[in-house]
C-alpha positions as a printed Julia matrix, in Angstrom:
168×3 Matrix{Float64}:
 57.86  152.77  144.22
 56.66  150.75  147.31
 53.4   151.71  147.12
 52.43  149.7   150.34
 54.66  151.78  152.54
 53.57  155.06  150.58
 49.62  153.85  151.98
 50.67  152.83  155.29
 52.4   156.64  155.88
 49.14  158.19  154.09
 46.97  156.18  156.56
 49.08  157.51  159.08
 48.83  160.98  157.9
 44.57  160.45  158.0
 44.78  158.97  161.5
 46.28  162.01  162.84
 43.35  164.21  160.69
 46.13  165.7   158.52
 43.79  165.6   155.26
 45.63  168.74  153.62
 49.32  167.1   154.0
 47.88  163.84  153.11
 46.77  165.64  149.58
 50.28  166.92  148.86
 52.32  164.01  149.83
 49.87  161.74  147.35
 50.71  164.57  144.58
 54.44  164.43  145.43
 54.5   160.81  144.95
 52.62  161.45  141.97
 55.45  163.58  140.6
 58.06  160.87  141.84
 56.62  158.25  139.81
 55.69  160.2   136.56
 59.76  161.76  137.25
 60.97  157.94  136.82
 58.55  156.46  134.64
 56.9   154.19  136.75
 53.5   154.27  135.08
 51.79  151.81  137.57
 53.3   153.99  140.49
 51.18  156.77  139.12
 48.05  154.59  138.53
 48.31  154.06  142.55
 49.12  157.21  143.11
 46.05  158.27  140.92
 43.58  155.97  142.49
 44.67  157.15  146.61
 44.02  160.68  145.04
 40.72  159.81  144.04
 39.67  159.36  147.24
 41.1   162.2   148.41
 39.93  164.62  146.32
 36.15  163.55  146.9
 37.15  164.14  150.61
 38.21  167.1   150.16
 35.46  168.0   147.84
 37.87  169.13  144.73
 36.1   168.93  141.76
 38.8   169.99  139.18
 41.68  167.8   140.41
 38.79  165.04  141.2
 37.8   164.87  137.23
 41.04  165.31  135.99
 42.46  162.62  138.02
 39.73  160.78  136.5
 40.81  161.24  133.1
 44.31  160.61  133.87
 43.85  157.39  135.56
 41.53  155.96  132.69
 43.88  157.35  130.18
 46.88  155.4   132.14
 44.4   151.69  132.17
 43.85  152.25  128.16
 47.35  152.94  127.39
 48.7   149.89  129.13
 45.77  148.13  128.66
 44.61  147.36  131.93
 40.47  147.4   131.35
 40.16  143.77  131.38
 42.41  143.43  134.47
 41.24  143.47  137.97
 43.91  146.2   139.38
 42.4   148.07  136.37
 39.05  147.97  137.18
 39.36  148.37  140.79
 40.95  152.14  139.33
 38.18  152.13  137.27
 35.4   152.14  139.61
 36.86  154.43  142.51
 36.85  156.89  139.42
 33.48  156.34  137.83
 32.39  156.54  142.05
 34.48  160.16  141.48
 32.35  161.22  138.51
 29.47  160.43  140.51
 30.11  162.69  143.43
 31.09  165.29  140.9
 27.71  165.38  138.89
 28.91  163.13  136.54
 26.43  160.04  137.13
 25.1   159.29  133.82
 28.63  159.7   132.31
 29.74  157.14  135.3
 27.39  154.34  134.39
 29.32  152.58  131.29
 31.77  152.42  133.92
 30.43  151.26  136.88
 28.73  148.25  133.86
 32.35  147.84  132.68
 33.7   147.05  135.99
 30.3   145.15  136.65
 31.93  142.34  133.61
 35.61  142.6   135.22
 34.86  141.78  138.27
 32.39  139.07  137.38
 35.78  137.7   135.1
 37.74  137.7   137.9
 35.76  137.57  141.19
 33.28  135.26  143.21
 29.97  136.56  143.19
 29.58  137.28  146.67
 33.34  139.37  147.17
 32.68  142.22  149.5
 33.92  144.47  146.24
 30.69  143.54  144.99
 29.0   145.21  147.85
 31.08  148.29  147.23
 30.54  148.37  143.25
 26.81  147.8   143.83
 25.95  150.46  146.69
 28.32  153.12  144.57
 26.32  152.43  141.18
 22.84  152.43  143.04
 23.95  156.0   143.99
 24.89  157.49  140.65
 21.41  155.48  139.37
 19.17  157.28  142.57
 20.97  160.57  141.42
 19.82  160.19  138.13
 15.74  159.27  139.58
 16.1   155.77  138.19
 15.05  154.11  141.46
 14.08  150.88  140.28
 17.72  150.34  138.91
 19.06  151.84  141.84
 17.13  149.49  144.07
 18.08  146.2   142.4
 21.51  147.21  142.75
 21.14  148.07  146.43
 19.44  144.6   146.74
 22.27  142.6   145.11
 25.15  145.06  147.85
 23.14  143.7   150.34
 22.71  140.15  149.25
 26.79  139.7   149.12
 27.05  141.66  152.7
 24.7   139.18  154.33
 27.25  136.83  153.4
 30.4   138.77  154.41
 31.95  137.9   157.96
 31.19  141.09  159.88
 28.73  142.16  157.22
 25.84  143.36  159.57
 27.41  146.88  160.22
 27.9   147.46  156.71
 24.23  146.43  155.77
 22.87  149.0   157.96
């Protein structure tokens, strides 16, 4: 699969506000790559749906996305990698928006050690990890947590080129 082409045509599909085509083309592609065995098509595949179905507010193929796409990293062994984790956090940031916070947090921590593996400390992915754990902690009334972790998002924003609108 040429999964950058597969994005660029979903992008397209959003730009034009065609969320509900944009879902089943991501699912058909889905099917495509799990037809032909291409296990990292899926994982790609997997993560765009994530996104997707928190858009479109889809609990039951949100979660079990989730467990799909973590099933996929542990089978091939991807935890440690930074593709892996990058899965890994747009689906603990799915748990989260499905009720799921406390279950979310080992993951959001897990991808916390991944990234610091792999990552400069102040990569805007950082910013993104931080602001989506702070949520799931402020969900879960641990503010002090959640306010550290706000603190560090915007510590590596103030540092980003074009940061400002993001640290509003």
């Amino acid at each position: 699969m040429h999964v950058p082409e597969i994005v660029e045509e979903l992008d397209a599909l959003y730009e034009r506000g065609r969320e509900n085509e944009a879902e089943r083309f991501l699912e058909g592609w889905r099917e495509k790559a799990v037809g032909v065995g291409d296990w990292r098509g899926e994982l790609s595949m997997l993560s765009e749906l994530l996104g997707q179905y928190r858009r479109s507010k889809n609990r039951e193929k949100g979660l079990r996305a989730v467990e799909d796409g973590l099933r996929l990293i542990r089978e091939h062994n991807m935890g440690e990698t930074l593709s892996g984790a990058t899965v890994m956090l747009n689906a603990a940031t799915t748990m989260k928006c499905f009720g799921e916070a406390e279950a979310s947090l080992p993951i959001f921590r897990h991808v916390c050690r991944v990234y610091a593996k792999h990552l400069d400390p102040l990569d805007y992915r950082f910013a993104g990890l931080y602001n989506n754990m702070a949520l799931a902690l402020v969900e879960l009334r641990r503010f002090d947590e959640a306010f550290e972790c706000y603190e560090k998002a915007l510590a590596v924003m103030e540092q980003a080129e074009n940061g400002e609108p993001e640290q509003a």
